Backbone as a chain_set.jsonl record, in Angstrom:
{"seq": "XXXXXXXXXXXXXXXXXXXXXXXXXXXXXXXXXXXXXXXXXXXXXXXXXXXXXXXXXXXXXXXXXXXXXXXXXXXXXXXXXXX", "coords": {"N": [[7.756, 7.987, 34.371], [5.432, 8.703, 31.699], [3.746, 7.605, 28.796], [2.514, 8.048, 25.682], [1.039, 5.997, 23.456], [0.371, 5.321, 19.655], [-1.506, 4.264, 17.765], [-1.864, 2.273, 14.239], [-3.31, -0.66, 12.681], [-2.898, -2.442, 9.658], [-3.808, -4.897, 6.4], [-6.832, -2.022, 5.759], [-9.976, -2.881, 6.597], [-13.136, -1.602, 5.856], [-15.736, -3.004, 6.19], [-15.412, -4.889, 7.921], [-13.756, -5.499, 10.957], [-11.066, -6.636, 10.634], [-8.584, -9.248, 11.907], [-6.088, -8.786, 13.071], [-6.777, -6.055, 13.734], [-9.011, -6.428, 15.803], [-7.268, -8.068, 17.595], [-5.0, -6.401, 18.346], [-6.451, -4.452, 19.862], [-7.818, -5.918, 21.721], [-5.251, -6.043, 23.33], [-4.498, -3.867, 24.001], [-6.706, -2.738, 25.564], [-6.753, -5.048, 27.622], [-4.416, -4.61, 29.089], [-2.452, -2.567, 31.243], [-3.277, -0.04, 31.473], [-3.677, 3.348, 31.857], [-5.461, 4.869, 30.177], [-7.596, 4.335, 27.088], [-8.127, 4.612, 23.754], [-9.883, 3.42, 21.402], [-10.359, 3.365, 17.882], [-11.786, 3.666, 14.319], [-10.251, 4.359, 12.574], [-7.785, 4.863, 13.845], [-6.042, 4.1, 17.058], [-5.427, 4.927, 20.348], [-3.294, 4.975, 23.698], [-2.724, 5.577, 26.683], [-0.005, 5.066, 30.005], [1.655, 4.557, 32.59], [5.8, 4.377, 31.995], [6.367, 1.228, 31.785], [3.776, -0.461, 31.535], [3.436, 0.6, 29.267], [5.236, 0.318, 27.26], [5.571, -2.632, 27.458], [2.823, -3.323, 26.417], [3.006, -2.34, 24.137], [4.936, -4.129, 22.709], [3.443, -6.485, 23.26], [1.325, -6.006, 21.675], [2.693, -5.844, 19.11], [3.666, -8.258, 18.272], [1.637, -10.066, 18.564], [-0.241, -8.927, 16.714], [0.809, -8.896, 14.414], [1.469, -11.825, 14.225], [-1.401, -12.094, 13.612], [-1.648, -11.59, 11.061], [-1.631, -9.136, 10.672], [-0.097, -6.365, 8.293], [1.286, -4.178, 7.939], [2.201, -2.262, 10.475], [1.506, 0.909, 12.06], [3.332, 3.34, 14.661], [3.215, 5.283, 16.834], [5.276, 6.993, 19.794], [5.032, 9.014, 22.432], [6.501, 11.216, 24.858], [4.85, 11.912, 27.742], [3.519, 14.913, 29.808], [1.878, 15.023, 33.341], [-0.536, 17.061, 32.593], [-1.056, 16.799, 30.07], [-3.034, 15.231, 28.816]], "CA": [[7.535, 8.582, 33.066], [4.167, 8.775, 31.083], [4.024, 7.792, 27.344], [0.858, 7.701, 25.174], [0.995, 5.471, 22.271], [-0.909, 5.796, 19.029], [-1.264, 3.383, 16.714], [-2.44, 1.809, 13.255], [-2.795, -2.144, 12.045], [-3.343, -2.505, 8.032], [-4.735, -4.084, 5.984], [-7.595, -1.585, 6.895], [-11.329, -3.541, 6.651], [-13.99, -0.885, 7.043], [-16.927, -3.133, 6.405], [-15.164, -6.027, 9.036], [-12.797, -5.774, 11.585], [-10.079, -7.943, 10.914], [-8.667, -10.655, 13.063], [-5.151, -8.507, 13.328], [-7.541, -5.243, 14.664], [-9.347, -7.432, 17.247], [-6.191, -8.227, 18.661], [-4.397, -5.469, 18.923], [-7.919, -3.775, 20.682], [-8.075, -6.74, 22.901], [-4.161, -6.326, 23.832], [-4.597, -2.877, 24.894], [-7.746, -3.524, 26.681], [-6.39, -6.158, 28.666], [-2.79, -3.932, 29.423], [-2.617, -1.924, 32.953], [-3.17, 1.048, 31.023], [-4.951, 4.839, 32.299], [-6.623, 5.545, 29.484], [-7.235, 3.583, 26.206], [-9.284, 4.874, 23.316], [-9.52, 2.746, 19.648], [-11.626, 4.201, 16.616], [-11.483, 2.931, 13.414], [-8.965, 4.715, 11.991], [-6.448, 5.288, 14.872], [-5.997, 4.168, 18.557], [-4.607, 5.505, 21.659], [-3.42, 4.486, 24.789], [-1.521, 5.871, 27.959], [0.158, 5.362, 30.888], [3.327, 4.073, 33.198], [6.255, 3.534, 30.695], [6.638, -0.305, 31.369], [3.274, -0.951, 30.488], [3.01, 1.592, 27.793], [6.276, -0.314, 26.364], [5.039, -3.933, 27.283], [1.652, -3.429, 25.677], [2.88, -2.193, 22.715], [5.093, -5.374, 22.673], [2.531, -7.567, 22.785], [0.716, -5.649, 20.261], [3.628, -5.904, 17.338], [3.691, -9.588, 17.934], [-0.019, -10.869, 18.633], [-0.981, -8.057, 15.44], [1.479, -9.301, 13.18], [0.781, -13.255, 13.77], [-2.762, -12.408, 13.254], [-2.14, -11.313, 10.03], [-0.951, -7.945, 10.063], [0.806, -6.304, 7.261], [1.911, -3.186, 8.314], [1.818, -0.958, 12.128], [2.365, 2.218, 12.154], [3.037, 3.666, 15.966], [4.139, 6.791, 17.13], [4.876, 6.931, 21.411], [5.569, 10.389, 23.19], [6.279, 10.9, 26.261], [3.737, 12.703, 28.008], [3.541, 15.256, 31.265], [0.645, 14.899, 33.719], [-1.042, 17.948, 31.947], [-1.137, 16.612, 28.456], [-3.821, 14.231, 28.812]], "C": [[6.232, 8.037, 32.491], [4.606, 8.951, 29.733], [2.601, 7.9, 26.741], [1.79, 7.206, 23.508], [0.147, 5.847, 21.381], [-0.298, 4.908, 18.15], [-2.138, 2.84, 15.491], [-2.182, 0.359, 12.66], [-3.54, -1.636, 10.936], [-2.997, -3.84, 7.926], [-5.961, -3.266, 6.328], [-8.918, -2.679, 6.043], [-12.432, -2.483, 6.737], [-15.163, -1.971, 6.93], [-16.783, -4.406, 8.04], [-14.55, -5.477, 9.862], [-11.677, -6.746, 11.466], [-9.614, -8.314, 12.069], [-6.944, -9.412, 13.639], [-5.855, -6.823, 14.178], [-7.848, -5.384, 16.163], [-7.845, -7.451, 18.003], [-5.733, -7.008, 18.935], [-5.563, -4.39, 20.036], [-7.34, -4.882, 21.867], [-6.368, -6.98, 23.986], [-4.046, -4.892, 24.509], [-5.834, -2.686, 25.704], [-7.548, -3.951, 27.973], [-4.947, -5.275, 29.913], [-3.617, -2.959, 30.525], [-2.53, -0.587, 32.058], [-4.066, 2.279, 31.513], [-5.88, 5.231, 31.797], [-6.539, 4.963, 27.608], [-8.554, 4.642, 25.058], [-8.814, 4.35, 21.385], [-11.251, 2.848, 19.199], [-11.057, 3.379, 15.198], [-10.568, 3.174, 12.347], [-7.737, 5.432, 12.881], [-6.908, 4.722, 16.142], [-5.18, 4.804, 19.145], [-4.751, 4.871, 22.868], [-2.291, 5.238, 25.313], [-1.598, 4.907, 28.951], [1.281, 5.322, 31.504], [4.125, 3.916, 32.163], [6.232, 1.884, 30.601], [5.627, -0.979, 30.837], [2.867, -0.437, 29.567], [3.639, 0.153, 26.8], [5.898, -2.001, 26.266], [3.686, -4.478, 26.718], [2.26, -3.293, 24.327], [4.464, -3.887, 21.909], [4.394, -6.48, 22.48], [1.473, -7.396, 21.389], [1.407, -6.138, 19.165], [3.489, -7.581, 17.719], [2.866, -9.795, 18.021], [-0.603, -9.99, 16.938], [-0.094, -8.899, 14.274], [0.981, -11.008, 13.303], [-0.81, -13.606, 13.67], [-2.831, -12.048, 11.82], [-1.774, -9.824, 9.367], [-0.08, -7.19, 9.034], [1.633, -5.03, 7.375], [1.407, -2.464, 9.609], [2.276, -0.418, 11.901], [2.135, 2.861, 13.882], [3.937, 4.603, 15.932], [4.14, 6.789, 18.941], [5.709, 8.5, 21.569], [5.404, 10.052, 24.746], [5.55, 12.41, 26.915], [3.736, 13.776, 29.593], [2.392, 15.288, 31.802], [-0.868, 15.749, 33.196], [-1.725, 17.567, 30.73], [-2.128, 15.477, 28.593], [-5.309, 14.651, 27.777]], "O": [[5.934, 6.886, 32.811], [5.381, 9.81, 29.313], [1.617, 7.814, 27.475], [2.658, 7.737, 22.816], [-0.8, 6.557, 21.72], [0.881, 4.751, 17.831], [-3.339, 2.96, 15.734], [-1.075, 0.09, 12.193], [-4.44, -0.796, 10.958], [-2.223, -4.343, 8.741], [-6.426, -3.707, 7.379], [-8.669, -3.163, 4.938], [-12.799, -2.38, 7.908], [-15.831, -1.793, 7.948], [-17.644, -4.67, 8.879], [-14.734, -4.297, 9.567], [-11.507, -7.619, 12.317], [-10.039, -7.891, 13.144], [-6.856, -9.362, 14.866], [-5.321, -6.519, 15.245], [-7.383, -4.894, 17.191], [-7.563, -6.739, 18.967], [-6.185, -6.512, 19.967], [-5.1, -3.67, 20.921], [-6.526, -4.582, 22.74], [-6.244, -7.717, 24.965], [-3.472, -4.831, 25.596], [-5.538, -2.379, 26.858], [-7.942, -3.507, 29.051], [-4.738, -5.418, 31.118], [-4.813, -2.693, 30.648], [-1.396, -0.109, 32.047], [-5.279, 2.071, 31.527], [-6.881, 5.756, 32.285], [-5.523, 5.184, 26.948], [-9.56, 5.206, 25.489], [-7.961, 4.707, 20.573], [-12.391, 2.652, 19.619], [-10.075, 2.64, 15.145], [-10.204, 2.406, 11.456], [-6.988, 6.348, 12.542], [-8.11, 4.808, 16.395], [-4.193, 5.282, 18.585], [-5.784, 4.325, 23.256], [-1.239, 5.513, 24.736], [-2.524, 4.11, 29.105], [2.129, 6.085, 31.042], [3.594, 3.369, 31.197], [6.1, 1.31, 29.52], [5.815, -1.848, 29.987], [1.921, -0.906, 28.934], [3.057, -0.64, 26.06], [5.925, -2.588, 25.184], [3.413, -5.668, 26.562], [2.008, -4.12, 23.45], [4.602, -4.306, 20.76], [4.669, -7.347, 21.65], [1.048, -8.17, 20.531], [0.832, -6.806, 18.305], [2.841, -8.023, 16.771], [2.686, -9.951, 16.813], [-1.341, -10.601, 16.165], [-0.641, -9.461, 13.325], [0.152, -11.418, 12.49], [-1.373, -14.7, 13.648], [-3.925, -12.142, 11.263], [-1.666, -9.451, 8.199], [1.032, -7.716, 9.071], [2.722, -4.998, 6.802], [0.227, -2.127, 9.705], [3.422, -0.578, 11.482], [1.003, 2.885, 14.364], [4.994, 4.774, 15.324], [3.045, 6.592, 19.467], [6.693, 8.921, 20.962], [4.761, 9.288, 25.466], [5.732, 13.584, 26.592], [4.028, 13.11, 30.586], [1.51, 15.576, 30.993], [-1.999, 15.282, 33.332], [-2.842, 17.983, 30.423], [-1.493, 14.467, 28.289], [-6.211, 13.827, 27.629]]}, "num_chains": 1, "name": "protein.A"}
């Protein structure tokens, strides 16, 4: 199964990046993921479910002890097509 995540850390920063941003970037980055893409007002990422689901695990905890105050994430599950 194929999911694609999409997600939002707050508070938002536009003139910085905050420290709870950075991370969550650098946690999907790092994740065995197909296809990643973070903008400054939304990210995305696909691929396998386990590390769809184990990225976005590490996200809610590394985002929140950086500081985070609210994520908002939405995951679908995706067919090879929908890309």
């Amino acid at each position: 199964m194929r999911l694609r995540v999409e997600f939002t850390t707050e508070p938002f920063d536009l003139d910085e990046a905050p420290a709870h941003a950075v991370v969550a970037r650098e946690v999907v980055e790092a994740a065995e993921l197909d296809a990643v893409d973070v903008g400054p007002f939304g990210n995305t990422a696909e691929g396998g479910a386990d590390a769809v689901l184990n990225a976005v695990d590490a996200l809610l905890r590394k985002s929140l002890k950086a500081g985070a105050t609210r994520i908002s994430l939405q995951v679908n599950v995706i067919g090879e097509g929908d890309r």
